[in-house]
Short mmCIF file of C-alpha atoms in Angstrom, two decimals:
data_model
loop_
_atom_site.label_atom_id
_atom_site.label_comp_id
_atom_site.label_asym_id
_atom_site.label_seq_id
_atom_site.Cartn_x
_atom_site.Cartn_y
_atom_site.Cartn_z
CA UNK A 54 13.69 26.23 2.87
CA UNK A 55 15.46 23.18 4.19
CA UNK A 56 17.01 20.66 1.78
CA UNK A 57 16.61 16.89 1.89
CA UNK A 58 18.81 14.22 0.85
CA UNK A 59 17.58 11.15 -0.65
CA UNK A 60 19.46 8.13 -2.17
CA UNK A 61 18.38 5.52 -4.54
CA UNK A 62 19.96 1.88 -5.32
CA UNK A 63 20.41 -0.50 -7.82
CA UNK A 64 18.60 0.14 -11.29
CA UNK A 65 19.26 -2.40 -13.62
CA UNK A 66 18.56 -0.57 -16.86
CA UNK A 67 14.67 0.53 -15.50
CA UNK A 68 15.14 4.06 -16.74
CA UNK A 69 11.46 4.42 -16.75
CA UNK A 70 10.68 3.09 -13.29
CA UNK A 71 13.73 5.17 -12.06
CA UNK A 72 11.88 8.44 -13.64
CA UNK A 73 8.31 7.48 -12.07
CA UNK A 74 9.79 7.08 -8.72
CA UNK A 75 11.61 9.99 -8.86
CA UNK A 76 9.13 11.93 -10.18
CA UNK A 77 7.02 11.00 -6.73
CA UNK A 78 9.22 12.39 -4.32
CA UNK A 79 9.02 15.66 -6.63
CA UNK A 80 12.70 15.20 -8.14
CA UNK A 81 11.34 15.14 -11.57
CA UNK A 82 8.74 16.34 -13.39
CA UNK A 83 6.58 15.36 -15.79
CA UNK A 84 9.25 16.16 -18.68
CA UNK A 85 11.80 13.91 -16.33
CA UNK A 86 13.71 17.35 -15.34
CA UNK A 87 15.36 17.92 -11.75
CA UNK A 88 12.38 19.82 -9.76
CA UNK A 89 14.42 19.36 -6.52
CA UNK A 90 15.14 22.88 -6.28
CA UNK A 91 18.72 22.41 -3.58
CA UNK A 92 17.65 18.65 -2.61
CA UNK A 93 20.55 16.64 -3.08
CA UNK A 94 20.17 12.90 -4.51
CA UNK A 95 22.72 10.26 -4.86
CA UNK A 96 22.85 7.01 -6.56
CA UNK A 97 24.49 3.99 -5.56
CA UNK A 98 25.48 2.20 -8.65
CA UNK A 99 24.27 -0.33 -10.67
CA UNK A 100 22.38 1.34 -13.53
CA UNK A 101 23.58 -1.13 -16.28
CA UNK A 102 22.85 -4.99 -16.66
CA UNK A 103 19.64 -7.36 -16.38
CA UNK A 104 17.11 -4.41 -17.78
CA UNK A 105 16.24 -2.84 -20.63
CA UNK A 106 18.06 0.85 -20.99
CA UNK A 107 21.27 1.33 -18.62
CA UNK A 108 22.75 3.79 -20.93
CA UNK A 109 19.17 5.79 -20.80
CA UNK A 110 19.29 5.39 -16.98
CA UNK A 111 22.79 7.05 -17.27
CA UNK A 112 21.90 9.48 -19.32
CA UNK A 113 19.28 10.64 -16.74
CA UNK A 114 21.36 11.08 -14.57
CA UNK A 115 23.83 12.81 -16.10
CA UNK A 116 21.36 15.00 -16.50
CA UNK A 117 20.05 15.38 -13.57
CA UNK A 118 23.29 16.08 -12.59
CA UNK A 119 24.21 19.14 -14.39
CA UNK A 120 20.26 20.64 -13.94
CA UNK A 121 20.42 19.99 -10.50
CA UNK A 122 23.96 22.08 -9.95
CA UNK A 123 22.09 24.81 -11.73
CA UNK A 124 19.33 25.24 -9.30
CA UNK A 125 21.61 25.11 -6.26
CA UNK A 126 20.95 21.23 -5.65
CA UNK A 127 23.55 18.08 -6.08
CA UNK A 128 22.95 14.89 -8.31
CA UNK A 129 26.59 12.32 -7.43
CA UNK A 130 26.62 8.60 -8.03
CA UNK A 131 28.76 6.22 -6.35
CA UNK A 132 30.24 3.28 -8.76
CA UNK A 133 28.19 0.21 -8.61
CA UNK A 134 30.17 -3.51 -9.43
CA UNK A 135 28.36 -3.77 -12.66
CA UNK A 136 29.59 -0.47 -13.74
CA UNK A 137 33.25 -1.73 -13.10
CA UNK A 138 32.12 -4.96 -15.17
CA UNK A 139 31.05 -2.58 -17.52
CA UNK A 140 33.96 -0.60 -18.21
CA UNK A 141 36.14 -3.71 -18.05
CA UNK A 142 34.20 -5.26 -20.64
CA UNK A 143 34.35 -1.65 -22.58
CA UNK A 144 38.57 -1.58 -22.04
CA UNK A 145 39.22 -5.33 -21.78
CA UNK A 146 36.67 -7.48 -23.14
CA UNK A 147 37.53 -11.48 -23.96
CA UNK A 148 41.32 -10.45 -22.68
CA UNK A 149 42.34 -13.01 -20.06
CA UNK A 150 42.85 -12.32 -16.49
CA UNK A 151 45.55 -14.21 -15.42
CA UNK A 152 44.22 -16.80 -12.69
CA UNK A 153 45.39 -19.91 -10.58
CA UNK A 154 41.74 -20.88 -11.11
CA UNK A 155 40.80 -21.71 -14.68
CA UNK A 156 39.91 -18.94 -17.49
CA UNK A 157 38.45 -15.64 -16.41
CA UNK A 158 37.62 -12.32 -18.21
CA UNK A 159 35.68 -9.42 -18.31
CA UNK A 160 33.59 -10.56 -21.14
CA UNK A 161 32.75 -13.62 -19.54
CA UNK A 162 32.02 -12.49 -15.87
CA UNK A 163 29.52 -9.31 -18.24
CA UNK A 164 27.40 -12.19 -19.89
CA UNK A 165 27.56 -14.16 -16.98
CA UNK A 166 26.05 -11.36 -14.11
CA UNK A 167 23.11 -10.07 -16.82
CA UNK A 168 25.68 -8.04 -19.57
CA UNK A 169 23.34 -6.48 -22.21
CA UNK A 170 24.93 -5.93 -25.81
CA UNK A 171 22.31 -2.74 -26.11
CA UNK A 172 23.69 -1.24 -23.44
CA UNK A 173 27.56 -2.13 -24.15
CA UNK A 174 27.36 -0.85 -27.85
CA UNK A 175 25.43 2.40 -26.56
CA UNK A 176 28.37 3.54 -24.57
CA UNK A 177 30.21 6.47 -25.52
CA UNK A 178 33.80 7.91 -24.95
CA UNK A 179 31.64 10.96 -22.65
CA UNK A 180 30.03 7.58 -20.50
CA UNK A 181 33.49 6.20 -20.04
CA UNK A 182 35.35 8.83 -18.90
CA UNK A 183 31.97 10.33 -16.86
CA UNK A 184 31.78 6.72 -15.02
CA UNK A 185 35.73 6.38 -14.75
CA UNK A 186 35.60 9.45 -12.14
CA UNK A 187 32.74 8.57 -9.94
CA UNK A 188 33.32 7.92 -6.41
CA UNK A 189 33.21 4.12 -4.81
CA UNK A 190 31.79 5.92 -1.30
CA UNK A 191 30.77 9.12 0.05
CA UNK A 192 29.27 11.08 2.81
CA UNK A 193 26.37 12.50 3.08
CA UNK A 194 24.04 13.91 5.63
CA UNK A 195 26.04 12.27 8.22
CA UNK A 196 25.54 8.45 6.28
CA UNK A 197 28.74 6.29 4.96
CA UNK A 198 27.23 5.59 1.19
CA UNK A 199 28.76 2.54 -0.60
CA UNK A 200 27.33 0.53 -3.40
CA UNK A 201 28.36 -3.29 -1.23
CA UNK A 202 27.75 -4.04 1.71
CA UNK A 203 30.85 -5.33 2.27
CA UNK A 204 34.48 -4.08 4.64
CA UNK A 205 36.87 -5.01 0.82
CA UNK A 206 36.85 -0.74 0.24
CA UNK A 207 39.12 -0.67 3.17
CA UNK A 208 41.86 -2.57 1.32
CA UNK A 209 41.68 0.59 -0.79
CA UNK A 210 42.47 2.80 2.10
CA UNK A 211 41.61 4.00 5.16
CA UNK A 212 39.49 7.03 4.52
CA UNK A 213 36.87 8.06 1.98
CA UNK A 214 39.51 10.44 0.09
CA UNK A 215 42.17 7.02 -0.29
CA UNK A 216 39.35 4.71 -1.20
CA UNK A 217 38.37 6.85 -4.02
CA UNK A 218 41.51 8.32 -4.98
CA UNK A 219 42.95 4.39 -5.04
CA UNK A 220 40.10 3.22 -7.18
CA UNK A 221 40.35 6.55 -9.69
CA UNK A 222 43.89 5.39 -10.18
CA UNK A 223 43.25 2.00 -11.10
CA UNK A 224 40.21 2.91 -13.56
CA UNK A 225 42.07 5.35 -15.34
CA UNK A 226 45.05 3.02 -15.51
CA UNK A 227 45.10 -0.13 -17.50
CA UNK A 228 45.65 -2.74 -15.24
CA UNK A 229 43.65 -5.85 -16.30
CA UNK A 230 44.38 -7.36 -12.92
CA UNK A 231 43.89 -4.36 -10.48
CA UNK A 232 40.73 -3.95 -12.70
CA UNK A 233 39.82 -7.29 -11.87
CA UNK A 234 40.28 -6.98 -8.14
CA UNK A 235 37.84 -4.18 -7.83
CA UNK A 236 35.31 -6.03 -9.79
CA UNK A 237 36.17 -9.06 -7.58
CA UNK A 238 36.09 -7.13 -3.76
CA UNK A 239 32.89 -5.16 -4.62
CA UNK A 240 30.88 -8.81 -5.81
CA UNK A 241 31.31 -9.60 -2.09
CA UNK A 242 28.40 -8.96 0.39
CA UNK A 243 26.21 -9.45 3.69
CA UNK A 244 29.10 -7.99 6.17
CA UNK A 245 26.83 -6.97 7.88
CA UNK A 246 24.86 -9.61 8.18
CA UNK A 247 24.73 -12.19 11.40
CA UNK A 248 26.29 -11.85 14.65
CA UNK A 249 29.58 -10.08 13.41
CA UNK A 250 27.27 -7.84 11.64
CA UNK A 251 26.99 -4.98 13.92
CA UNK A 252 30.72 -5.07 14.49
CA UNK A 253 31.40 -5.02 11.25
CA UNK A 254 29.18 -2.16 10.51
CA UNK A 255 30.54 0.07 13.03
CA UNK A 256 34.92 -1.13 12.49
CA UNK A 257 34.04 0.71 8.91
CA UNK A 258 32.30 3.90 10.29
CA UNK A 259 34.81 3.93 12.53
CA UNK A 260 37.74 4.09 9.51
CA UNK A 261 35.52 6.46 7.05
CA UNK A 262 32.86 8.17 9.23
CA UNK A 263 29.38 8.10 9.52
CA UNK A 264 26.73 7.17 11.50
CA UNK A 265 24.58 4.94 9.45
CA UNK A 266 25.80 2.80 6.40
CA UNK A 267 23.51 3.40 3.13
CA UNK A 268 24.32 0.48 0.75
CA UNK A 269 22.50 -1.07 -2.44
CA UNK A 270 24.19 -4.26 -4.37
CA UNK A 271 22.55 -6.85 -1.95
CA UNK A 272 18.49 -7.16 -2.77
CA UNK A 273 16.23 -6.25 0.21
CA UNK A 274 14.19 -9.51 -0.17
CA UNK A 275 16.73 -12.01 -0.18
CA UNK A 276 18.26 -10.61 3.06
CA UNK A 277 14.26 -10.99 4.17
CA UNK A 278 13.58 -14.42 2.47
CA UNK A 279 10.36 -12.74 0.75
CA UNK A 280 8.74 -12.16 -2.56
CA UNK A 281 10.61 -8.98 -3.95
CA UNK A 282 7.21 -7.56 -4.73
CA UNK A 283 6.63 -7.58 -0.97
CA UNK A 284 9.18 -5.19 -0.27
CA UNK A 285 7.58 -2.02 0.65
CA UNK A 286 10.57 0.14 2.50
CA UNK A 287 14.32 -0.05 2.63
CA UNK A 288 15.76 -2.73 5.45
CA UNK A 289 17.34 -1.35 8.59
CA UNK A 290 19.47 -3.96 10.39
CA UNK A 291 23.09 -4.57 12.34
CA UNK A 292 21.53 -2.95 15.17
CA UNK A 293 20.38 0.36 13.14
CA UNK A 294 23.91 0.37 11.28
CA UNK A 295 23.11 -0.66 7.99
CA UNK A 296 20.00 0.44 5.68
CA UNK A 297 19.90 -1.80 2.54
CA UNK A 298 18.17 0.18 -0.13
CA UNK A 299 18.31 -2.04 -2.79
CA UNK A 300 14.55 -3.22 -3.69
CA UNK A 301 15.73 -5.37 -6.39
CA UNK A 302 13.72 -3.87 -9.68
CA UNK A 303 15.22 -6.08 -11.71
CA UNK A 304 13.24 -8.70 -9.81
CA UNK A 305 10.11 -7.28 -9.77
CA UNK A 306 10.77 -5.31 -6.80
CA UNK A 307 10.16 -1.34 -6.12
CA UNK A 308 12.65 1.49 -6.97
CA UNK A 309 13.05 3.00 -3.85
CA UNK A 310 13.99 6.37 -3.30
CA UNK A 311 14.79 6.75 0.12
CA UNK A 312 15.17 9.94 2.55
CA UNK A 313 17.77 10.39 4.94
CA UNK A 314 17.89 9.61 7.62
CA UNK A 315 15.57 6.92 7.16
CA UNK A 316 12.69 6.51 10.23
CA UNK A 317 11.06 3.23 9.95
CA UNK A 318 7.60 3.21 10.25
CA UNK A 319 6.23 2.64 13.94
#
């Protein structure tokens, strides 16, 4: 029996939706258990902010993630920005970031980009240190995985291995302004996008492998210019480079859950 590998992106506390969509593609059953038998999933970040239960969306797939190792599979997640926001706010809160450019902290930049006290107060020691050692990319199946769709990982290193061991460092460290930075690089977006796009695509699988890009962070519909409820599949652009999987749920749009490699429809 062959396995598949399937990623999902942004999920902006809709544990439920998450669940259902799984549950589709025969992940989960009805009880919200891995049935993926040696499939291997992986999230792209952004479970917490603008919906109603990012800790339960966490706790899924923390879940998952354990059952799935069990039965011979693989549940990972990559670290989305608003997980970094998160854990700022969780380490740092109102503390300042010192700035050239007028006041900035965690705590403002949470409320700000859709921070939800349910989720913040929900958070326990286990989340922290759980999220602290997730990747920022990954390979899989032969696909470069990142949360943004932007080049700012490679000021983290040059290969998969630096980027994350770089980023590990500074989120188990207590540097309010290296914190800061990653929050601030992986907020960037659409490199990709226009007639560097392709170029761009390709200098970063050239640095960290691959053969596609997989990224969430940037909604599928406003890279489109349509209603997010229009959105039926993930977007494959920059000449076949990049596939945005991000159907922006938080928007109304779908939770895709999206097999690689992806083969648009005819």
């Amino acid at each position: 029996m062959s396995n598949s590998t399937y990623v999902v992106g942004d999920v902006h506390g809709h544990r439920d939706e998450l669940a259902d969509a799984l549950r589709a593609e025969g992940l989960v059953d009805d009880e919200d258990n891995w049935s993926g038998g040696e499939d291997q999933l992986w999230f792209l970040g952004d479970f917490v902010d603008r919906g109603p239960d990012g800790v339960g969306a966490i706790d899924l797939v923390m879940q998952l993630e354990e059952q799935a190792a069990d039965a011979g599979g693989l549940v990972q997640t990559l670290l989305g920005n608003h997980e970094i926001l998160a854990l700022g706010m969780y380490h740092f809160g109102d503390e300042p970031v010192p700035s050239d450019f007028g006041p900035r902290s965690f705590a403002r930049s949470w409320e700000i980009n859709g921070g939800l006290l349910s989720d913040q107060d929900r958070l326990t020691p286990e989340h922290i240190e759980w999220l602290a050692a997730r990747p920022l990319a990954a390979l899989a199946a032969d696909h470069l995985l990142l949360h943004s769709d932007t080049l700012e990982y490679l000021d983290w290193g040059d290969s998969v291995e630096a980027i994350n061991e770089s980023a590990r460092e500074i989120l188990t460290g207590s540097d309010i302004e290296s914190w800061w930075d990653v929050w601030r690089r992986m907020t960037t977006r659409y490199a990709f996008r226009g007639p560097e796009g392709e170029e761009n695509a390709q200098k970063l699988m050239d640095a960290l492998g691959g053969s596609r890009i997989v990224h969430g962070h940037s909604v599928i519909a406003d890279q489109l210019g349509i209603h997010p409820t229009q959105i039926e599949g993930p977007f494959l652009y920059a000449g076949g480079k990049a596939l945005g999987v991000d159907g922006g749920l938080f928007v109304g749009g779908p939770c895709l859950v999206v097999p690689l490699p992806y083969e648009p429809e005819p």
